[in-house]
Short mmCIF file of C-alpha atoms in Angstrom, two decimals:
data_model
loop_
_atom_site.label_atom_id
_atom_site.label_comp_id
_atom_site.label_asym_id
_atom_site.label_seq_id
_atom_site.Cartn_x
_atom_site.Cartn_y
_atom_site.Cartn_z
CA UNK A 1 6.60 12.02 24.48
CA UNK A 2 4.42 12.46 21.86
CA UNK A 3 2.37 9.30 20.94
CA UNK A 4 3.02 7.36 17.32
CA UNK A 5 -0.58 7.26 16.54
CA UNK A 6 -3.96 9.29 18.28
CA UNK A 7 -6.41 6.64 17.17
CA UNK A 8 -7.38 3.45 16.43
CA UNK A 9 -10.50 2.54 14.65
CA UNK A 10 -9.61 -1.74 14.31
CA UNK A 11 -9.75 -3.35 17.61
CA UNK A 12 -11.45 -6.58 18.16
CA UNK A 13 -12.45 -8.80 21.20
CA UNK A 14 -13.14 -12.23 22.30
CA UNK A 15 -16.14 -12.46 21.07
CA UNK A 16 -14.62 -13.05 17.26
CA UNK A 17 -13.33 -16.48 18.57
CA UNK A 18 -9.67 -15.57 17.70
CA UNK A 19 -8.86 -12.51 20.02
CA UNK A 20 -7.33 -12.56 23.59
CA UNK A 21 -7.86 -10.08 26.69
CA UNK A 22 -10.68 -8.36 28.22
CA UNK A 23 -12.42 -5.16 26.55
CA UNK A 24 -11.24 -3.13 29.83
CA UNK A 25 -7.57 -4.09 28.84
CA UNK A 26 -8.04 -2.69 25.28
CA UNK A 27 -8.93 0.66 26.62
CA UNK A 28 -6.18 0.84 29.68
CA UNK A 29 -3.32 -0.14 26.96
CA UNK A 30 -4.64 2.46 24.76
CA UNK A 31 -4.60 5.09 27.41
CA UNK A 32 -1.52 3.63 28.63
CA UNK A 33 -0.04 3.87 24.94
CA UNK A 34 -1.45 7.68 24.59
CA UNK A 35 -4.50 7.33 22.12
CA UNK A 36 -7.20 9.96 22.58
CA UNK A 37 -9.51 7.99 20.51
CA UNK A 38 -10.04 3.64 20.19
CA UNK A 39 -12.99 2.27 18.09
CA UNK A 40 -14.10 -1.38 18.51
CA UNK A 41 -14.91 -3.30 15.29
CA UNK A 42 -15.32 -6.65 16.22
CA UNK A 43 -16.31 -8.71 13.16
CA UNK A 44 -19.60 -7.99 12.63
CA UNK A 45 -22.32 -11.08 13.51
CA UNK A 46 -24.12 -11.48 9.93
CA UNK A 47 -27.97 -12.74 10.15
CA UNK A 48 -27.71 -15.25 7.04
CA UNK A 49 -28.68 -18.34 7.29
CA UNK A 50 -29.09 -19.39 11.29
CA UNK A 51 -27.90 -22.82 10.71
CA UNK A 52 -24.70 -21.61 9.90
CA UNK A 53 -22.03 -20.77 13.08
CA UNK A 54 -19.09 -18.60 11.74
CA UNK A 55 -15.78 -19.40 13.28
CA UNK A 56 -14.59 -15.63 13.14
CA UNK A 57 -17.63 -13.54 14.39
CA UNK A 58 -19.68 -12.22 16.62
CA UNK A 59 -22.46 -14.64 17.25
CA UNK A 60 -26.29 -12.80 17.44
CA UNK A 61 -26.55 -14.11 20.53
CA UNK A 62 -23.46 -11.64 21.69
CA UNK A 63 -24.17 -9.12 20.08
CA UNK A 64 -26.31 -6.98 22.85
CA UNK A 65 -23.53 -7.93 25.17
CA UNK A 66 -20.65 -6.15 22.77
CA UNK A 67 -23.10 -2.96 22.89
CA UNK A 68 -23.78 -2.87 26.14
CA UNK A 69 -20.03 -3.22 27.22
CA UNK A 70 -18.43 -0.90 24.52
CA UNK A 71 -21.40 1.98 25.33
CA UNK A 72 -20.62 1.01 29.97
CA UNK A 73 -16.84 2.02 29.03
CA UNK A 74 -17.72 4.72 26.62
CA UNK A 75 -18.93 6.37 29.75
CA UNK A 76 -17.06 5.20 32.36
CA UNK A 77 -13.56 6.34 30.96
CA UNK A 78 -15.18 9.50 28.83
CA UNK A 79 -12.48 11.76 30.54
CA UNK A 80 -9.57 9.68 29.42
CA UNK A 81 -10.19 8.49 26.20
CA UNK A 82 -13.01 9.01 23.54
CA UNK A 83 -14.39 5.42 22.66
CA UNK A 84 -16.64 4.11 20.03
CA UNK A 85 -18.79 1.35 18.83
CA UNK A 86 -18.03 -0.03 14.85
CA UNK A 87 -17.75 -3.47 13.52
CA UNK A 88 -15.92 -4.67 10.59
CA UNK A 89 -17.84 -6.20 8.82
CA UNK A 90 -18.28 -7.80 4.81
CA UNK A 91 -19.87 -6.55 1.55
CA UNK A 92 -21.98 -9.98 0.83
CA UNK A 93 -24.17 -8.37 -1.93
CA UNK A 94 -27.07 -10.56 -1.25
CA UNK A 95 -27.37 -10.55 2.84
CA UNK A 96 -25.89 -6.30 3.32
CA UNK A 97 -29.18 -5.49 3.31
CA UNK A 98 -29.99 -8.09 6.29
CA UNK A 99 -27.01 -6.51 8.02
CA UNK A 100 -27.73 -3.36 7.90
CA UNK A 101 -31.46 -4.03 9.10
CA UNK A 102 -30.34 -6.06 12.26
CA UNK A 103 -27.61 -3.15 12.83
CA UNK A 104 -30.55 -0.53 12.90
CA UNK A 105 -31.23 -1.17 16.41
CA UNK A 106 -28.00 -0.93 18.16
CA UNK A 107 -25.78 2.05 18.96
CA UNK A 108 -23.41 1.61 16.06
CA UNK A 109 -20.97 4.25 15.55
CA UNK A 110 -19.46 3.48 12.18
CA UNK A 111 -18.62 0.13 10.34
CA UNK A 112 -15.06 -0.36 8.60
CA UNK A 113 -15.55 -2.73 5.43
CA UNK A 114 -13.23 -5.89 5.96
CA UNK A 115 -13.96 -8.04 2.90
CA UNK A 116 -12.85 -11.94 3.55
CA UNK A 117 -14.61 -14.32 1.75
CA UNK A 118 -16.03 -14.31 -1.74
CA UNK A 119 -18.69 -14.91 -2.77
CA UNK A 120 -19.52 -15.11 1.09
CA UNK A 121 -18.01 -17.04 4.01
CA UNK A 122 -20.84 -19.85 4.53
CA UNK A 123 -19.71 -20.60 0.88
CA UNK A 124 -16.82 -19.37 0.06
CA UNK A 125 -13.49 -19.06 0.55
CA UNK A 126 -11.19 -16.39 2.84
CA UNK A 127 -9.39 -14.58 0.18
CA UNK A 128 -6.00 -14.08 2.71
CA UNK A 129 -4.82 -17.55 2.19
CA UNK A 130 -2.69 -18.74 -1.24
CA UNK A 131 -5.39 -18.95 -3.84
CA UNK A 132 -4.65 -19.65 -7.83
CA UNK A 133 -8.17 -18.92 -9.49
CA UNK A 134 -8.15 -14.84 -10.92
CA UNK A 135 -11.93 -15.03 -10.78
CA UNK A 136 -11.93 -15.45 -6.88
CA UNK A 137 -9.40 -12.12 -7.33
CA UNK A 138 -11.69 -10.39 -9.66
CA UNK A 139 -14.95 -11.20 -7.76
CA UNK A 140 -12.54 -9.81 -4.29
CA UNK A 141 -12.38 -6.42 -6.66
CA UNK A 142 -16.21 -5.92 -7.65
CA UNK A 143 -17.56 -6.74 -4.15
CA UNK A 144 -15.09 -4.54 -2.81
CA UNK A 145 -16.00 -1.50 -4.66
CA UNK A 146 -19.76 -2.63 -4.88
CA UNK A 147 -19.33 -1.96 -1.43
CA UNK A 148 -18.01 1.38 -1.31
CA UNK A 149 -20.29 2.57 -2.93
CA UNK A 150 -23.18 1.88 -0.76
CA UNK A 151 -21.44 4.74 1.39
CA UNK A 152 -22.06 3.24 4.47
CA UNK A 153 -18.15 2.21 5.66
CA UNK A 154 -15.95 4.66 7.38
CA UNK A 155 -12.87 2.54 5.53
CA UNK A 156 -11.61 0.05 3.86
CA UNK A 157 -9.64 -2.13 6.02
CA UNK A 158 -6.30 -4.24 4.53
CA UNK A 159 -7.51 -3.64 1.16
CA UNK A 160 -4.56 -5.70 -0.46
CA UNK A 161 -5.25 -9.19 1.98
CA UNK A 162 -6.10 -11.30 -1.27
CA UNK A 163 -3.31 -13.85 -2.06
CA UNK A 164 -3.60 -14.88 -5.24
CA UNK A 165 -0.93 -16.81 -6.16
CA UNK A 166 -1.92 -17.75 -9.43
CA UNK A 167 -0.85 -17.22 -13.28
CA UNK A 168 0.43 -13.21 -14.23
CA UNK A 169 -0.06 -12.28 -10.34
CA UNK A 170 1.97 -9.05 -9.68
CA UNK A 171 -0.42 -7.86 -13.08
CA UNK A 172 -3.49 -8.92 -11.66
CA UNK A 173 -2.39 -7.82 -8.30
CA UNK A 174 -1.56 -4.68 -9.67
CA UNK A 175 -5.25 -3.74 -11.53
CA UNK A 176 -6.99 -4.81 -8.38
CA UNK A 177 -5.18 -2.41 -6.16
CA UNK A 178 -5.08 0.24 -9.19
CA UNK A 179 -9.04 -0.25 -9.17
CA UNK A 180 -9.51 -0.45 -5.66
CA UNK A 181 -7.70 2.95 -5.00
CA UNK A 182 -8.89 5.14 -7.69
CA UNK A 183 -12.74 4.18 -6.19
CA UNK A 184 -11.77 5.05 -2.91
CA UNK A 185 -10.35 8.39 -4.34
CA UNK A 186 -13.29 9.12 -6.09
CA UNK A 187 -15.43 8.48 -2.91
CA UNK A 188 -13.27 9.84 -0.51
CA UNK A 189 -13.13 6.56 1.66
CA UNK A 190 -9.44 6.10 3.45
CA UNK A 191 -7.58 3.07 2.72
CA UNK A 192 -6.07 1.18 6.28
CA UNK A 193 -2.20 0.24 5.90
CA UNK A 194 -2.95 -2.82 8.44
CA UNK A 195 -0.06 -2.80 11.54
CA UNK A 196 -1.34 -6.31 12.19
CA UNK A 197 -0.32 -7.52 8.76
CA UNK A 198 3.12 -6.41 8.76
CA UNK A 199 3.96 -8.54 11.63
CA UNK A 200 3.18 -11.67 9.99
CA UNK A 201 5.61 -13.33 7.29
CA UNK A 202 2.88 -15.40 6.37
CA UNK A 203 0.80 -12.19 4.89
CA UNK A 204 1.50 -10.35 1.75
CA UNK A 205 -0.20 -7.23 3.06
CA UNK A 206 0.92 -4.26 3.68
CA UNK A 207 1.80 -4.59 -0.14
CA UNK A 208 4.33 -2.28 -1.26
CA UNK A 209 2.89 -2.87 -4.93
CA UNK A 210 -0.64 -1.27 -3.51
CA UNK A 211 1.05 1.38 -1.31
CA UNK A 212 3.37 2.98 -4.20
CA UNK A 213 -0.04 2.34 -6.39
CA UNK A 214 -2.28 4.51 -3.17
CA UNK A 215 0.78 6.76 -3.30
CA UNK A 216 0.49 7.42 -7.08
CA UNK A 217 -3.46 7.54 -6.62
CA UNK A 218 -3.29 10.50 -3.86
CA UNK A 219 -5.39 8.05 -1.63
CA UNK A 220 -6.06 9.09 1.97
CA UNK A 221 -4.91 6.58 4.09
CA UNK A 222 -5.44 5.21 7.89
CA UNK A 223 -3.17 2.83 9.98
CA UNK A 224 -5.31 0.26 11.69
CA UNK A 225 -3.79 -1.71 14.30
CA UNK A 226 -6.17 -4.78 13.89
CA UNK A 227 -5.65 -5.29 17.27
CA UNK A 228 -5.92 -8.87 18.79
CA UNK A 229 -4.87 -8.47 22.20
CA UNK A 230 -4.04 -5.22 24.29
CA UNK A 231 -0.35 -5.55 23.99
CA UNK A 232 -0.58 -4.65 19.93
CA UNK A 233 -2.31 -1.33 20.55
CA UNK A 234 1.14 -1.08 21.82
CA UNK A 235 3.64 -2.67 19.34
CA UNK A 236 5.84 0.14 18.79
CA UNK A 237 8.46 -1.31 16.16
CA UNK A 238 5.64 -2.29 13.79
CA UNK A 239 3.71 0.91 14.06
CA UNK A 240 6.78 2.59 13.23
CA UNK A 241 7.15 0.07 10.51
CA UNK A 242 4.25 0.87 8.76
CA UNK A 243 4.00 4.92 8.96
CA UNK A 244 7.97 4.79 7.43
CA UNK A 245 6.04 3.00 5.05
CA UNK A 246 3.84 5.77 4.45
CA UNK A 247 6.40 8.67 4.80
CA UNK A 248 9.04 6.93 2.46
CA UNK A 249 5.93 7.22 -0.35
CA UNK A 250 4.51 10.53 0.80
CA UNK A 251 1.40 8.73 2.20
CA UNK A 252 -1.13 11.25 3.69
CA UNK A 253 -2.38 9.53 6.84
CA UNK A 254 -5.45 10.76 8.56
CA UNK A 255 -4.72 11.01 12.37
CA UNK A 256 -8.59 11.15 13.14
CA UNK A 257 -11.86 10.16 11.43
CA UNK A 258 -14.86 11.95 11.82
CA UNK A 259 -17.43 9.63 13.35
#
């Protein structure tokens, strides 16, 4: 039977503080569940201010020991599956340049662009729970596309998480994702339809509002499990969920990347 998707370029681990299962059970369930290809993104650790301790990341202190274990099964299980070594991580416009220093040294494969917070997450505020200000909305937009165009992510993951909540929403809604797209289409950067997001009630993403607008657009798109634990490289109903999504809107959706 053939498999529902060939790769997966979202996958994180324990190490983010919110994940479950080993990184060996990550790559068995997507052999298991017929991927050629899985990328680990963990959320990226971010060298800002070391007092701070994110509650969602990577801490520095980890990070040689997501490296070393990603590159040990890259070559252990190189005749089953291809494997690589990302990170999602942020566009924070004043500490990207840190990142992409401390990144320098480390095998790194790609990076998919995951944008959270605004202004930042030390002190700011995550963007994918209800928020009423449209500033918080319209500073989500610049950084977003400030950050395409540094060229350096692979794609823009859930690019429709904000949930503003606030006055003339589906509008404002609306010119963000309208925005949002037509820079990715002008850069050629794929936009993720997130599996993970469409399982939650609590989530307004996958937005049909942005897909009809990526649709419209002629945006290339990507399905990213987001996966939290082995089992959803596996979820079957929602996968199939999200590429109807696609097909009902004549989606194009990019099997592979080229890392």
């Amino acid at each position: 039977m053939e498999p529902l998707l060939k790769a997966n370029y979202h996958t994180h681990t324990t190490r983010c503080g919110h994940a479950s299962g080993t990184d060996r059970e990550y790559v068995e369930a997507a052999i298991e569940a017929g991927y050629e290809i899985l990328g680990f993104s963990d959320h990226t650790p971010y060298p800002t201010n070391p007092d701070f301790v994110s509650g969602m990341r990577i801490k520095l202190e980890e990070t040689d020991n997501y490296f070393d274990s990603v590159t040990s099964l890259k070559k252990e299980y190189a005749n089953d599956i291809t494997i690589y070594a990302g990170v999602e991580a942020e566009y924070f416009p004043e500490h990207f340049h840190k990142l992409l220093d401390y990144m320098k040294d480390y095998p790194l494969d790609y990076m998919i662009m995951g944008e959270h917070f605004i202004p930042d997450e030390q002190y700011g505020r995550y963007v994918g729970s209800p928020f009423r200000n449209p500033q918080w909305l319209e500073m989500y937009t610049e950084n977003v596309l400030a950050g395409l165009k540094t060229g350096k992510f692979a794609y823009l993951a859930h690019p429709d998480l904000p949930f503003y909540v606030g006055e003339n929403a589906e509008e404002l809604l609306k010119e963000s994702y309208s925005t949002i797209c037509k820079a990715a289409k002008e850069l050629n950067v794929p936009l993720e339809i997130n599996v993970l997001g469409s399982t939650r009630d609590s989530s307004i993403y996958p937005a049909s509002d942005f897909l009809d607008i990526a649709a419209a657009t002629g945006n290339d798109m990507i399905l990213g499990i987001d996966a939290h634990s082995p089992a959803q490289l596996k979820n079957t109903p929602y996968i199939e969920k999200c590429l109807k999504m696609a097909t009902d809107r004549g989606l194009n959706i990019l099997e592979k990347m080229n890392i």
